[in-house]
């Protein structure tokens, strides 16, 4: 149901009139004129907004096409899942994973990749998540991250690089600099010590100099 029906318990009344209807009642005639004028203004404003949004979006968009058999790097955004009680969204920087073969083109901007056997990640991706592999690369890119039963990417803490005390609302909050599994040291993030203990109870927090 619509939000209006959910709130008031009945459908939103819709007065449908012909586009060029006329009436001898002046009040109704004025209403029809004002309605048509307002609808025309809304259409024009909506078109302006859509044109402006498309203009700025196209400035950051590049046309990329791939063929079946091409090798492409896959960009993923690792999110660390937290409990509802913590109410904090952890996010690491996106990164590219080792090149995968394109096995199918779906539509214009969607491709299916040949992922490793046993991977729980859905193999269909938008073209914006792919980058063509050019030449030979001596350094190997990281493998796909671990995911849970629902396909959500899992990130586990690997080590504590440093500790510090930060002030928040007048209280001293201990924090640790966490390096995550399968992530380089430059992707380490400062996290509240209490959050790490609650989310990863089996992880041993070692004291490091800040």
mmCIF file of C-alpha atoms in Angstrom:
data_model
loop_
_atom_site.group_PDB
_atom_site.id
_atom_site.type_symbol
_atom_site.label_atom_id
_atom_site.label_comp_id
_atom_site.label_asym_id
_atom_site.label_seq_id
_atom_site.Cartn_x
_atom_site.Cartn_y
_atom_site.Cartn_z
ATOM 1 C CA UNK A 1 0.000 0.000 0.000
ATOM 2 C CA UNK A 2 1.043 3.612 -0.362
ATOM 3 C CA UNK A 3 2.295 5.631 2.647
ATOM 4 C CA UNK A 4 -0.879 7.758 2.408
ATOM 5 C CA UNK A 5 -3.134 4.705 2.702
ATOM 6 C CA UNK A 6 -1.039 3.337 5.556
ATOM 7 C CA UNK A 7 -1.405 6.625 7.470
ATOM 8 C CA UNK A 8 -5.056 7.501 6.803
ATOM 9 C CA UNK A 9 -6.586 4.099 6.091
ATOM 10 C CA UNK A 10 -7.927 4.855 2.599
ATOM 11 C CA UNK A 11 -6.572 5.398 -0.880
ATOM 12 C CA UNK A 12 -5.470 8.847 -1.961
ATOM 13 C CA UNK A 13 -8.352 10.422 -3.906
ATOM 14 C CA UNK A 14 -7.415 11.037 -7.520
ATOM 15 C CA UNK A 15 -9.458 13.422 -9.641
ATOM 16 C CA UNK A 16 -8.842 12.424 -13.237
ATOM 17 C CA UNK A 17 -9.998 14.901 -15.840
ATOM 18 C CA UNK A 18 -9.468 15.144 -19.581
ATOM 19 C CA UNK A 19 -6.512 17.305 -20.568
ATOM 20 C CA UNK A 20 -8.688 19.983 -22.134
ATOM 21 C CA UNK A 21 -11.875 19.685 -20.152
ATOM 22 C CA UNK A 22 -14.241 22.655 -19.808
ATOM 23 C CA UNK A 23 -17.087 23.440 -17.470
ATOM 24 C CA UNK A 24 -19.660 26.180 -16.961
ATOM 25 C CA UNK A 25 -18.852 26.332 -13.223
ATOM 26 C CA UNK A 26 -16.206 29.013 -12.834
ATOM 27 C CA UNK A 27 -14.778 27.581 -9.596
ATOM 28 C CA UNK A 28 -14.200 24.184 -11.224
ATOM 29 C CA UNK A 29 -12.773 25.845 -14.330
ATOM 30 C CA UNK A 30 -10.287 27.787 -12.199
ATOM 31 C CA UNK A 31 -9.333 24.593 -10.377
ATOM 32 C CA UNK A 32 -8.676 22.766 -13.645
ATOM 33 C CA UNK A 33 -6.567 25.641 -14.933
ATOM 34 C CA UNK A 34 -4.501 25.859 -11.750
ATOM 35 C CA UNK A 35 -4.037 22.101 -11.695
ATOM 36 C CA UNK A 36 -2.793 21.951 -15.289
ATOM 37 C CA UNK A 37 -0.486 24.914 -14.674
ATOM 38 C CA UNK A 38 0.970 23.308 -11.539
ATOM 39 C CA UNK A 39 1.522 19.964 -13.279
ATOM 40 C CA UNK A 40 3.324 21.691 -16.125
ATOM 41 C CA UNK A 41 5.596 23.541 -13.682
ATOM 42 C CA UNK A 42 6.372 20.280 -11.866
ATOM 43 C CA UNK A 43 7.275 18.544 -15.132
ATOM 44 C CA UNK A 44 9.599 21.376 -16.138
ATOM 45 C CA UNK A 45 11.309 21.491 -12.727
ATOM 46 C CA UNK A 46 11.716 17.716 -12.673
ATOM 47 C CA UNK A 47 13.274 17.773 -16.126
ATOM 48 C CA UNK A 48 15.725 20.486 -15.031
ATOM 49 C CA UNK A 49 16.757 18.485 -11.967
ATOM 50 C CA UNK A 50 17.207 15.293 -13.992
ATOM 51 C CA UNK A 51 19.293 17.138 -16.588
ATOM 52 C CA UNK A 52 21.512 18.712 -13.930
ATOM 53 C CA UNK A 53 22.027 15.404 -12.098
ATOM 54 C CA UNK A 54 22.894 13.653 -15.369
ATOM 55 C CA UNK A 55 25.390 16.391 -16.269
ATOM 56 C CA UNK A 56 27.379 16.059 -13.037
ATOM 57 C CA UNK A 57 27.113 12.274 -13.050
ATOM 58 C CA UNK A 58 28.435 12.047 -16.615
ATOM 59 C CA UNK A 59 31.497 14.094 -15.654
ATOM 60 C CA UNK A 60 32.691 11.190 -13.473
ATOM 61 C CA UNK A 61 31.570 8.404 -15.794
ATOM 62 C CA UNK A 62 33.689 6.687 -18.411
ATOM 63 C CA UNK A 63 32.425 4.351 -21.086
ATOM 64 C CA UNK A 64 33.929 0.911 -20.584
ATOM 65 C CA UNK A 65 33.094 -2.237 -22.489
ATOM 66 C CA UNK A 66 34.536 -5.718 -22.153
ATOM 67 C CA UNK A 67 34.317 -8.867 -24.215
ATOM 68 C CA UNK A 68 33.859 -12.469 -23.143
ATOM 69 C CA UNK A 69 37.266 -13.866 -22.247
ATOM 70 C CA UNK A 70 38.766 -10.549 -21.088
ATOM 71 C CA UNK A 71 40.592 -10.520 -17.750
ATOM 72 C CA UNK A 72 39.445 -7.786 -15.379
ATOM 73 C CA UNK A 73 40.208 -6.686 -11.824
ATOM 74 C CA UNK A 74 37.250 -6.664 -9.434
ATOM 75 C CA UNK A 75 36.713 -3.802 -6.987
ATOM 76 C CA UNK A 76 34.953 -4.638 -3.745
ATOM 77 C CA UNK A 77 34.119 -2.538 -0.703
ATOM 78 C CA UNK A 78 34.771 -4.580 2.460
ATOM 79 C CA UNK A 79 32.260 -3.860 5.240
ATOM 80 C CA UNK A 80 32.796 -5.324 8.658
ATOM 81 C CA UNK A 81 29.499 -6.476 10.075
ATOM 82 C CA UNK A 82 28.650 -5.324 13.596
ATOM 83 C CA UNK A 83 25.993 -6.264 16.075
ATOM 84 C CA UNK A 84 22.841 -4.167 16.447
ATOM 85 C CA UNK A 85 23.836 -3.178 19.962
ATOM 86 C CA UNK A 86 27.043 -1.486 18.818
ATOM 87 C CA UNK A 87 25.244 0.584 16.140
ATOM 88 C CA UNK A 88 28.464 1.496 14.360
ATOM 89 C CA UNK A 89 29.259 0.913 10.692
ATOM 90 C CA UNK A 90 32.866 -0.060 10.028
ATOM 91 C CA UNK A 91 34.116 0.455 6.498
ATOM 92 C CA UNK A 92 37.487 -0.178 4.900
ATOM 93 C CA UNK A 93 38.749 1.368 1.690
ATOM 94 C CA UNK A 94 37.725 -0.370 -1.503
ATOM 95 C CA UNK A 95 40.386 -2.319 -3.360
ATOM 96 C CA UNK A 96 40.863 -4.415 -6.482
ATOM 97 C CA UNK A 97 41.155 -8.180 -6.354
ATOM 98 C CA UNK A 98 43.047 -10.486 -8.680
ATOM 99 C CA UNK A 99 41.933 -10.570 -12.342
ATOM 100 C CA UNK A 100 39.012 -12.781 -13.262
ATOM 101 C CA UNK A 101 37.736 -13.921 -16.643
ATOM 102 C CA UNK A 102 34.501 -12.527 -18.074
ATOM 103 C CA UNK A 103 32.219 -15.401 -19.034
ATOM 104 C CA UNK A 104 29.063 -13.532 -20.045
ATOM 105 C CA UNK A 105 27.829 -10.035 -20.841
ATOM 106 C CA UNK A 106 24.386 -9.332 -19.388
ATOM 107 C CA UNK A 107 22.741 -6.294 -20.913
ATOM 108 C CA UNK A 108 24.850 -3.205 -21.551
ATOM 109 C CA UNK A 109 26.661 -2.538 -18.268
ATOM 110 C CA UNK A 110 26.536 -5.853 -16.389
ATOM 111 C CA UNK A 111 29.013 -8.743 -16.640
ATOM 112 C CA UNK A 112 29.340 -12.198 -15.136
ATOM 113 C CA UNK A 113 32.786 -13.238 -13.907
ATOM 114 C CA UNK A 114 34.354 -16.649 -13.452
ATOM 115 C CA UNK A 115 35.002 -16.682 -9.709
ATOM 116 C CA UNK A 116 36.864 -19.435 -7.847
ATOM 117 C CA UNK A 117 34.988 -22.621 -7.044
ATOM 118 C CA UNK A 118 33.317 -22.331 -3.653
ATOM 119 C CA UNK A 119 33.096 -18.544 -3.700
ATOM 120 C CA UNK A 120 29.917 -17.251 -2.044
ATOM 121 C CA UNK A 121 30.056 -13.886 -3.782
ATOM 122 C CA UNK A 122 27.486 -13.395 -6.537
ATOM 123 C CA UNK A 123 29.372 -13.496 -9.873
ATOM 124 C CA UNK A 124 27.430 -10.653 -11.599
ATOM 125 C CA UNK A 125 28.848 -7.116 -11.330
ATOM 126 C CA UNK A 126 28.271 -3.637 -12.716
ATOM 127 C CA UNK A 127 30.868 -2.302 -15.139
ATOM 128 C CA UNK A 128 31.899 0.378 -12.612
ATOM 129 C CA UNK A 129 33.352 -2.386 -10.395
ATOM 130 C CA UNK A 130 35.632 -3.730 -13.128
ATOM 131 C CA UNK A 131 38.982 -2.614 -14.538
ATOM 132 C CA UNK A 132 40.709 -4.115 -17.547
ATOM 133 C CA UNK A 133 43.941 -6.039 -16.975
ATOM 134 C CA UNK A 134 46.622 -4.648 -19.285
ATOM 135 C CA UNK A 135 50.008 -6.307 -19.750
ATOM 136 C CA UNK A 136 51.687 -8.639 -17.293
ATOM 137 C CA UNK A 137 51.635 -8.021 -13.547
ATOM 138 C CA UNK A 138 54.427 -9.466 -11.463
ATOM 139 C CA UNK A 139 52.719 -8.704 -8.144
ATOM 140 C CA UNK A 140 49.700 -10.788 -7.298
ATOM 141 C CA UNK A 141 46.504 -9.080 -6.201
ATOM 142 C CA UNK A 142 44.713 -10.278 -3.058
ATOM 143 C CA UNK A 143 42.289 -13.157 -3.272
ATOM 144 C CA UNK A 144 38.589 -12.684 -2.697
ATOM 145 C CA UNK A 145 37.675 -11.916 0.923
ATOM 146 C CA UNK A 146 35.823 -14.311 3.170
ATOM 147 C CA UNK A 147 32.035 -14.016 3.320
ATOM 148 C CA UNK A 148 29.394 -15.367 5.690
ATOM 149 C CA UNK A 149 26.337 -17.481 4.866
ATOM 150 C CA UNK A 150 24.458 -14.397 3.624
ATOM 151 C CA UNK A 151 27.274 -13.288 1.325
ATOM 152 C CA UNK A 152 28.390 -10.385 3.535
ATOM 153 C CA UNK A 153 32.144 -9.747 3.493
ATOM 154 C CA UNK A 154 33.849 -10.638 6.748
ATOM 155 C CA UNK A 155 36.872 -8.836 8.137
ATOM 156 C CA UNK A 156 38.775 -10.169 11.131
ATOM 157 C CA UNK A 157 41.360 -8.256 13.201
ATOM 158 C CA UNK A 158 44.912 -9.481 12.669
ATOM 159 C CA UNK A 159 46.986 -7.345 15.031
ATOM 160 C CA UNK A 160 47.013 -4.254 17.221
ATOM 161 C CA UNK A 161 49.460 -1.707 15.839
ATOM 162 C CA UNK A 162 49.041 1.030 18.458
ATOM 163 C CA UNK A 163 46.851 2.313 21.266
ATOM 164 C CA UNK A 164 45.641 5.747 22.295
ATOM 165 C CA UNK A 165 43.194 7.606 24.507
ATOM 166 C CA UNK A 166 40.689 9.952 22.868
ATOM 167 C CA UNK A 167 38.183 12.354 24.424
ATOM 168 C CA UNK A 168 34.501 11.971 23.575
ATOM 169 C CA UNK A 169 31.789 13.988 25.341
ATOM 170 C CA UNK A 170 34.222 14.677 28.156
ATOM 171 C CA UNK A 171 35.088 11.010 28.682
ATOM 172 C CA UNK A 172 38.384 9.237 28.012
ATOM 173 C CA UNK A 173 37.855 6.451 25.456
ATOM 174 C CA UNK A 174 40.656 3.893 24.890
ATOM 175 C CA UNK A 175 41.181 2.981 21.241
ATOM 176 C CA UNK A 176 43.330 0.514 19.328
ATOM 177 C CA UNK A 177 44.764 0.738 15.810
ATOM 178 C CA UNK A 178 43.625 -2.497 14.155
ATOM 179 C CA UNK A 179 45.234 -4.118 11.135
ATOM 180 C CA UNK A 180 42.712 -6.354 9.427
ATOM 181 C CA UNK A 181 43.199 -9.773 7.876
ATOM 182 C CA UNK A 182 44.056 -9.640 4.142
ATOM 183 C CA UNK A 183 44.481 -5.860 4.376
ATOM 184 C CA UNK A 184 47.701 -3.826 4.298
ATOM 185 C CA UNK A 185 48.891 -1.760 7.244
ATOM 186 C CA UNK A 186 47.788 1.483 5.561
ATOM 187 C CA UNK A 187 44.171 0.287 5.814
ATOM 188 C CA UNK A 188 44.414 -0.004 9.606
ATOM 189 C CA UNK A 189 41.637 1.817 11.459
ATOM 190 C CA UNK A 190 41.206 3.244 14.959
ATOM 191 C CA UNK A 191 38.457 1.424 16.844
ATOM 192 C CA UNK A 192 37.087 1.685 20.360
ATOM 193 C CA UNK A 193 38.586 -1.037 22.533
ATOM 194 C CA UNK A 194 35.157 -1.890 23.923
ATOM 195 C CA UNK A 195 33.751 -2.352 20.422
ATOM 196 C CA UNK A 196 36.537 -4.744 19.445
ATOM 197 C CA UNK A 197 36.053 -6.769 22.639
ATOM 198 C CA UNK A 198 32.284 -6.982 22.054
ATOM 199 C CA UNK A 199 32.498 -7.852 18.371
ATOM 200 C CA UNK A 200 35.540 -10.140 18.510
ATOM 201 C CA UNK A 201 35.561 -11.708 21.998
ATOM 202 C CA UNK A 202 38.214 -14.277 21.011
ATOM 203 C CA UNK A 203 40.681 -11.693 19.716
ATOM 204 C CA UNK A 204 43.498 -10.970 22.169
ATOM 205 C CA UNK A 205 44.167 -7.240 22.508
ATOM 206 C CA UNK A 206 47.891 -6.821 22.935
ATOM 207 C CA UNK A 207 49.257 -3.578 24.385
ATOM 208 C CA UNK A 208 51.283 -1.532 21.917
ATOM 209 C CA UNK A 209 52.915 1.826 22.273
ATOM 210 C CA UNK A 210 50.788 4.577 20.710
#
